């Protein structure tokens, strides 16, 4: 299979990856990308599962958002134990999603619409059905014997150490054929690759080249800091007991030795060197764990590693305070060569932001404010499908659950299925126009009034608001790549100053519980670019309906009156000498 796919026809047009003509920056720097979870985006063939042709059919909608590109979650051949993150063939498309030719058409259509194409790559592990693992488990002398992490048991027959799987239980499973334990940080059907092995690195670089030659513009590297383990297999230390409830044993360990190995940046340098032969390729790392800022910076520093990295700090179920958000963002240096972040408030692994940080309530002003904050941050921005519609977390009954994490930990966790339900395209069909057949996950009826068609017809909708914010960001040098510093502000208020050579923009966002009468000192507030406030608040009349364009009047209500909770604004400003 590998040999057949390696020799498949490739695209001759790799797509333009020139620097941005307006800023001179790399085409990806600071831009907004749109994540597509293919199983749930659009079904083109009536089997209840989204597919590549469904994505292609809706690329015009994505292009109208104004985003720079799309990130497509895995569509490779897979037994789907973890819905594509268990890859059985890196070189081919799973039949449920289509064919390589379907993918080629998707890339060509995207490029015709001015969209870049970013795809997931899962380099930390494979499926246990991958031919590499099939060969590796046969014996200790075959050519791929050291392509996975194998180890003898302890004298008492137990696993080599105390490492735990993120999905529950030990991170080791006994294999009767090899007569050793193999490592898996996720499901037992997802054995970890041994990225310490140069041959494994070579094979993965070949995979990357294969997709680049098909016209792909970049990669999101899944769980990449789990790709290298401590060769000494030292036990992870426990997390100090804080008296809180035990959610699952995995969180009771400090994952010191099974992730973020010091040798990983050198492998990333090899990836970058190979990618550079294809022009400016965008690469972004997913970094799991706690206190990961040094890892993110190490993976993106200098001009020889990855483009960007993001973590899960804004994907957690607990709403951070304004002060905590500032603490998370502030350490990033102004020099991109010292590291470049990426930010997401929602994705396929987290509860949707529309009601995650708002006590479970669906508040249109809150959804708008979250979009305003996200699109103001320094770094690359990822929007997850449906986030532009304000979709809340869907309810999935137990009997319809698919997520292995949810099934293993029910009812302590609701899992990830509620963020993966089908995209609603129209409101007047029980399946939302996603499919003509019952979908693999149910369409939440609460999503139907928020469908794309309904919001297209409403100029005040969150969809149109998101389009305006994306346009504002992409037209602003300060928001794309300018410096960011945090202003001292009252409790509950997040205040940032974004500056480039020719532009200064201040953002003030009230994510607290009380109204706050405050304006940033040492700044002269000018044109308000975008503002939001809850319906019925004193600021609402001035804030609503404002679009980021050059002729917006100042929204005096949002700036001068007490700023209510779930309200905020972006405005041009002049910095006084005392404030600079």
Coordinates of N, CA, C and O in Angstrom, one line a residue, residues 277-388:
X277 N 12.2 23.2 1.8 CA 12.4 22.9 0.3 C 11.1 23.2 -0.5 O 11.2 23.3 -1.7
X278 N 10.0 23.3 0.2 CA 8.7 23.6 -0.5 C 8.2 25.0 -0.2 O 7.0 25.3 -0.5
X279 N 9.0 25.9 0.2 CA 8.6 27.3 0.4 C 8.2 27.5 1.9 O 8.6 26.7 2.8
X280 N 7.4 28.5 2.1 CA 7.0 28.9 3.5 C 5.9 28.0 3.9 O 4.7 28.3 3.7
X281 N 6.2 26.9 4.6 CA 5.2 25.9 5.1 C 4.9 26.3 6.5 O 5.8 26.5 7.3
X282 N 3.6 26.3 6.8 CA 3.1 26.6 8.2 C 3.1 25.3 9.0 O 2.5 24.3 8.6
X283 N 3.7 25.3 10.2 CA 3.7 24.2 11.1 C 3.3 24.6 12.5 O 3.9 25.6 13.0
X284 N 2.4 23.9 13.1 CA 1.9 24.3 14.4 C 1.9 23.1 15.3 O 1.4 22.0 14.9
X285 N 2.4 23.2 16.5 CA 2.4 22.1 17.4 C 1.3 22.1 18.4 O 1.0 23.2 18.9
X286 N 0.7 21.0 18.7 CA -0.2 20.9 19.8 C 0.7 20.4 21.0 O 1.3 19.3 20.9
X287 N 0.6 21.2 22.1 CA 1.5 20.8 23.3 C 0.5 20.5 24.4 O -0.2 21.4 24.9
X288 N 0.6 19.3 24.9 CA -0.2 18.9 26.1 C 0.6 19.0 27.4 O 1.8 18.9 27.3
X289 N -0.1 19.1 28.5 CA 0.6 19.1 29.8 C 0.3 20.4 30.5 O -0.5 21.3 30.1
X290 N 1.0 20.6 31.6 CA 1.0 21.8 32.4 C 2.3 22.5 32.4 O 3.3 21.9 32.1
X291 N 2.3 23.8 32.6 CA 3.5 24.6 32.6 C 4.3 24.4 31.3 O 5.5 24.1 31.3
X292 N 3.6 24.5 30.2 CA 4.2 24.1 28.9 C 4.8 25.3 28.2 O 5.3 25.1 27.1
X293 N 4.8 26.5 28.7 CA 5.3 27.7 28.0 C 6.7 27.5 27.5 O 7.0 27.8 26.4
X294 N 7.6 27.0 28.4 CA 9.0 26.8 27.9 C 9.1 25.8 26.7 O 9.9 26.0 25.8
X295 N 8.2 24.8 26.7 CA 8.2 23.9 25.6 C 7.7 24.5 24.3 O 8.3 24.4 23.3
X296 N 6.6 25.3 24.4 CA 6.1 26.0 23.3 C 7.2 26.9 22.7 O 7.4 27.0 21.5
X297 N 7.9 27.6 23.5 CA 8.9 28.5 23.0 C 10.1 27.8 22.4 O 10.6 28.2 21.4
X298 N 10.5 26.6 23.1 CA 11.6 25.9 22.5 C 11.2 25.3 21.1 O 12.1 25.2 20.3
X299 N 9.9 24.9 20.9 CA 9.5 24.3 19.7 C 9.3 25.4 18.6 O 9.2 25.0 17.4
X300 N 9.3 26.7 18.9 CA 9.0 27.7 17.9 C 10.1 28.8 17.9 O 10.0 29.7 17.1
X301 N 11.1 28.7 18.7 CA 12.2 29.7 18.7 C 13.1 29.6 17.6 O 13.2 28.5 16.9
X302 N 13.8 30.7 17.3 CA 14.8 30.7 16.2 C 14.1 30.5 14.9 O 12.9 30.3 14.8
X303 N 14.8 30.5 13.8 CA 14.2 30.3 12.5 C 14.5 28.9 12.0 O 14.8 28.8 10.8
X304 N 14.4 27.9 12.9 CA 14.7 26.6 12.4 C 13.8 25.5 13.0 O 14.0 24.3 12.9
X305 N 12.8 26.0 13.8 CA 11.8 25.0 14.4 C 10.5 25.2 13.7 O 10.4 25.5 12.5
X306 N 9.4 25.1 14.5 CA 8.0 25.2 13.9 C 7.6 26.7 13.9 O 8.2 27.5 14.5
X307 N 6.5 26.9 13.2 CA 6.0 28.2 13.0 C 5.3 28.7 14.3 O 5.5 29.9 14.7
X308 N 4.5 27.8 14.9 CA 3.7 28.2 16.1 C 3.4 27.0 17.0 O 3.7 25.9 16.5
X309 N 2.9 27.3 18.2 CA 2.5 26.2 19.1 C 1.4 26.7 19.9 O 1.4 27.8 20.3
X310 N 0.5 25.7 20.2 CA -0.6 26.1 21.2 C -0.7 25.0 22.2 O -0.3 23.9 22.0
X311 N -1.4 25.4 23.3 CA -1.6 24.4 24.4 C -3.1 24.4 24.8 O -3.9 25.0 24.0
X312 N -3.4 23.8 25.9 CA -4.8 23.6 26.3 C -5.3 24.7 27.3 O -6.3 24.5 27.9
X313 N -4.4 25.7 27.6 CA -4.8 26.6 28.7 C -6.1 27.3 28.5 O -6.8 27.6 29.5
X314 N -6.5 27.6 27.3 CA -7.7 28.3 27.0 C -8.8 27.3 26.6 O -9.8 27.7 26.1
X315 N -8.5 26.0 26.7 CA -9.5 25.0 26.4 C -10.0 24.3 27.6 O -10.7 23.3 27.5
X316 N -9.6 24.8 28.8 CA -10.0 24.1 30.0 C -11.4 24.5 30.4 O -12.0 25.5 29.9
X317 N -12.1 23.7 31.2 CA -13.5 24.0 31.6 C -13.6 25.1 32.6 O -14.7 25.7 32.7
X318 N -12.5 25.5 33.2 CA -12.6 26.6 34.2 C -12.3 27.9 33.6 O -11.2 28.1 33.0
X319 N -13.2 28.9 33.8 CA -13.0 30.2 33.3 C -11.8 30.9 34.0 O -11.8 31.1 35.2
X320 N -10.8 31.3 33.2 CA -9.7 32.0 33.9 C -10.1 33.5 34.2 O -11.0 34.0 33.5
X321 N -9.5 34.0 35.2 CA -9.7 35.5 35.5 C -9.0 36.3 34.5 O -8.1 35.8 33.8
X322 N -9.3 37.6 34.5 CA -8.5 38.5 33.6 C -7.0 38.5 33.9 O -6.2 38.5 33.1
X323 N -6.8 38.4 35.2 CA -5.4 38.3 35.7 C -4.7 37.1 35.2 O -3.5 37.1 34.8
X324 N -5.4 35.9 35.2 CA -4.8 34.7 34.8 C -4.6 34.7 33.3 O -3.6 34.1 32.8
X325 N -5.5 35.3 32.5 CA -5.3 35.4 31.1 C -4.0 36.2 30.8 O -3.2 35.8 30.0
X326 N -3.9 37.3 31.5 CA -2.7 38.1 31.3 C -1.4 37.4 31.7 O -0.4 37.5 30.9
X327 N -1.5 36.6 32.7 CA -0.3 35.8 33.1 C 0.1 34.8 32.1 O 1.2 34.4 31.9
X328 N -0.9 34.2 31.4 CA -0.7 33.2 30.3 C -0.1 33.8 29.1 O 0.8 33.2 28.4
X329 N -0.5 35.0 28.8 CA -0.1 35.7 27.5 C 1.1 36.5 27.6 O 1.9 36.6 26.7
X330 N 1.4 37.1 28.8 CA 2.4 38.0 29.0 C 3.8 37.5 28.7 O 4.7 38.3 28.2
X331 N 4.1 36.3 29.1 CA 5.5 35.8 28.9 C 6.0 35.7 27.5 O 7.2 35.6 27.2
X332 N 5.1 35.7 26.5 CA 5.6 35.6 25.1 C 6.3 36.8 24.7 O 5.9 38.0 24.9
X333 N 7.6 36.7 24.2 CA 8.4 37.8 23.8 C 7.9 38.5 22.6 O 7.1 38.0 21.8
X334 N 8.4 39.8 22.5 CA 8.0 40.6 21.3 C 8.7 40.1 20.0 O 8.2 40.3 18.9
X335 N 9.8 39.5 20.2 CA 10.6 39.0 19.0 C 10.1 37.7 18.6 O 10.2 36.7 19.3
X336 N 9.5 37.5 17.3 CA 9.0 36.3 16.9 C 10.0 35.1 16.9 O 9.7 34.0 17.0
X337 N 11.3 35.5 16.8 CA 12.3 34.5 16.7 C 12.5 33.8 18.1 O 13.2 32.8 18.2
X338 N 12.0 34.4 19.1 CA 12.0 33.8 20.5 C 10.8 32.9 20.8 O 10.7 32.4 21.9
X339 N 10.0 32.8 19.8 CA 8.8 31.9 20.0 C 7.5 32.6 19.5 O 7.4 33.8 19.6
X340 N 6.6 31.8 19.0 CA 5.4 32.4 18.4 C 4.2 31.5 18.8 O 4.2 30.3 18.5
X341 N 3.2 32.1 19.5 CA 2.1 31.3 19.9 C 1.0 31.1 18.9 O 0.9 31.8 17.9
X342 N 0.1 30.2 19.2 CA -1.2 30.1 18.5 C -2.3 29.9 19.6 O -2.0 29.4 20.7
X343 N -3.5 30.4 19.3 CA -4.6 30.4 20.4 C -5.9 29.8 19.8 O -6.2 30.1 18.6
X344 N -6.5 29.1 20.6 CA -7.9 28.6 20.3 C -8.7 28.6 21.5 O -8.2 28.3 22.6
X345 N -10.0 28.9 21.4 CA -10.9 28.9 22.5 C -11.8 27.6 22.4 O -12.5 27.3 23.3
X346 N -11.8 27.0 21.2 CA -12.6 25.8 21.0 C -11.9 24.9 20.1 O -11.1 25.4 19.2
X347 N -12.1 23.6 20.2 CA -11.7 22.6 19.2 C -12.4 21.3 19.4 O -13.3 21.2 20.2
X348 N -12.0 20.3 18.7 CA -12.7 19.0 18.7 C -12.4 18.3 20.0 O -13.1 17.2 20.3
X349 N -11.5 18.7 20.9 CA -11.2 18.1 22.1 C -11.7 18.8 23.3 O -11.5 18.3 24.5
X350 N -12.4 19.9 23.1 CA -12.9 20.7 24.3 C -14.3 21.1 24.1 O -14.8 21.2 23.0
X351 N -15.0 21.4 25.2 CA -16.3 21.9 25.2 C -16.4 23.2 24.5 O -15.4 24.0 24.6
X352 N -17.4 23.5 23.8 CA -17.5 24.7 23.0 C -17.5 25.9 23.9 O -18.2 26.0 25.0
X353 N -16.9 27.0 23.4 CA -16.7 28.2 24.2 C -18.0 29.0 24.4 O -18.1 29.7 25.4
X354 N -19.0 28.8 23.6 CA -20.2 29.6 23.7 C -20.8 29.5 25.0 O -21.4 30.5 25.5
X355 N -20.7 28.4 25.7 CA -21.3 28.3 27.0 C -20.3 27.6 28.0 O -20.7 27.4 29.2
X356 N -19.1 27.3 27.6 CA -18.2 26.7 28.5 C -17.8 27.6 29.7 O -17.7 27.2 30.8
X357 N -17.5 28.8 29.4 CA -17.0 29.8 30.4 C -18.1 30.7 30.9 O -17.8 31.7 31.5
X358 N -19.3 30.4 30.6 CA -20.4 31.2 31.0 C -21.4 30.5 31.9 O -22.6 30.8 31.8
X359 N -21.0 29.6 32.7 CA -21.9 28.9 33.6 C -22.9 28.0 32.9 O -23.9 27.7 33.4
X360 N -22.6 27.6 31.6 CA -23.5 26.8 30.9 C -24.6 27.6 30.2 O -25.4 27.0 29.4
X361 N -24.6 28.9 30.4 CA -25.6 29.7 29.7 C -25.2 30.1 28.3 O -24.0 30.4 28.1
X362 N -26.2 30.3 27.4 CA -25.9 30.7 26.1 C -26.3 32.2 26.0 O -27.4 32.5 26.0
X363 N -25.3 33.1 25.9 CA -25.5 34.5 25.9 C -24.8 35.1 24.7 O -23.6 35.0 24.5
X364 N -25.6 35.6 23.7 CA -25.0 36.1 22.5 C -23.9 37.2 22.7 O -22.9 37.2 22.0
X365 N -24.1 38.0 23.7 CA -23.0 39.0 24.0 C -21.8 38.3 24.4 O -20.7 38.8 24.1
X366 N -21.9 37.3 25.2 CA -20.7 36.6 25.7 C -20.0 35.9 24.5 O -18.7 36.0 24.4
X367 N -20.7 35.3 23.6 CA -20.1 34.7 22.4 C -19.4 35.7 21.6 O -18.3 35.5 21.1
X368 N -20.0 36.9 21.5 CA -19.3 38.0 20.7 C -18.1 38.5 21.4 O -17.0 38.7 20.8
X369 N -18.2 38.6 22.7 CA -17.0 39.1 23.5 C -15.8 38.1 23.4 O -14.7 38.5 23.2
X370 N -16.1 36.8 23.4 CA -15.1 35.8 23.3 C -14.4 35.9 21.9 O -13.2 35.8 21.8
X371 N -15.2 36.1 20.9 CA -14.6 36.3 19.6 C -13.8 37.5 19.5 O -12.7 37.5 18.9
X372 N -14.2 38.6 20.1 CA -13.5 39.9 20.1 C -12.1 39.7 20.8 O -11.1 40.2 20.3
X373 N -12.1 39.0 22.0 CA -10.9 38.8 22.7 C -9.9 37.9 21.9 O -8.8 38.2 21.7
X374 N -10.4 36.7 21.4 CA -9.6 35.8 20.7 C -8.9 36.5 19.5 O -7.7 36.3 19.2
X375 N -9.7 37.3 18.7 CA -9.1 37.9 17.5 C -8.3 39.1 17.8 O -7.8 39.8 16.8
X376 N -8.1 39.4 19.1 CA -7.2 40.5 19.4 C -5.9 40.1 19.9 O -5.0 40.9 20.1
X377 N -5.7 38.8 20.1 CA -4.5 38.3 20.7 C -3.3 38.2 19.7 O -3.5 38.1 18.5
X378 N -2.1 38.2 20.2 CA -0.9 38.1 19.4 C -0.6 36.7 19.2 O -0.5 35.9 20.1
X379 N -0.4 36.3 17.9 CA -0.2 34.9 17.6 C -1.1 34.5 16.4 O -1.8 35.3 15.9
X380 N -1.1 33.2 16.1 CA -2.1 32.7 15.1 C -3.3 32.3 15.9 O -3.3 32.0 17.0
X381 N -4.5 32.4 15.2 CA -5.8 32.2 15.7 C -6.4 31.0 15.0 O -6.4 31.0 13.8
X382 N -7.0 30.1 15.8 CA -7.8 29.0 15.2 C -9.2 29.2 15.7 O -9.5 29.2 16.8
X383 N -10.1 29.2 14.7 CA -11.6 29.1 14.9 C -12.0 27.7 14.6 O -11.6 27.1 13.6
X384 N -12.8 27.1 15.4 CA -13.3 25.8 15.2 C -14.7 25.9 14.6 O -15.5 26.7 14.9
X385 N -15.0 24.9 13.7 CA -16.2 25.0 12.9 C -17.4 25.1 13.9 O -17.5 24.4 14.9
X386 N -18.3 26.1 13.5 CA -19.5 26.3 14.4 C -19.2 27.4 15.4 O -20.2 28.0 16.0
X387 N -18.0 27.7 15.7 CA -17.7 28.8 16.7 C -18.2 30.1 16.1 O -18.6 31.0 16.9
X388 N -18.1 30.3 14.8 CA -18.6 31.6 14.2 C -20.1 31.7 14.3 O -20.6 32.7 14.0

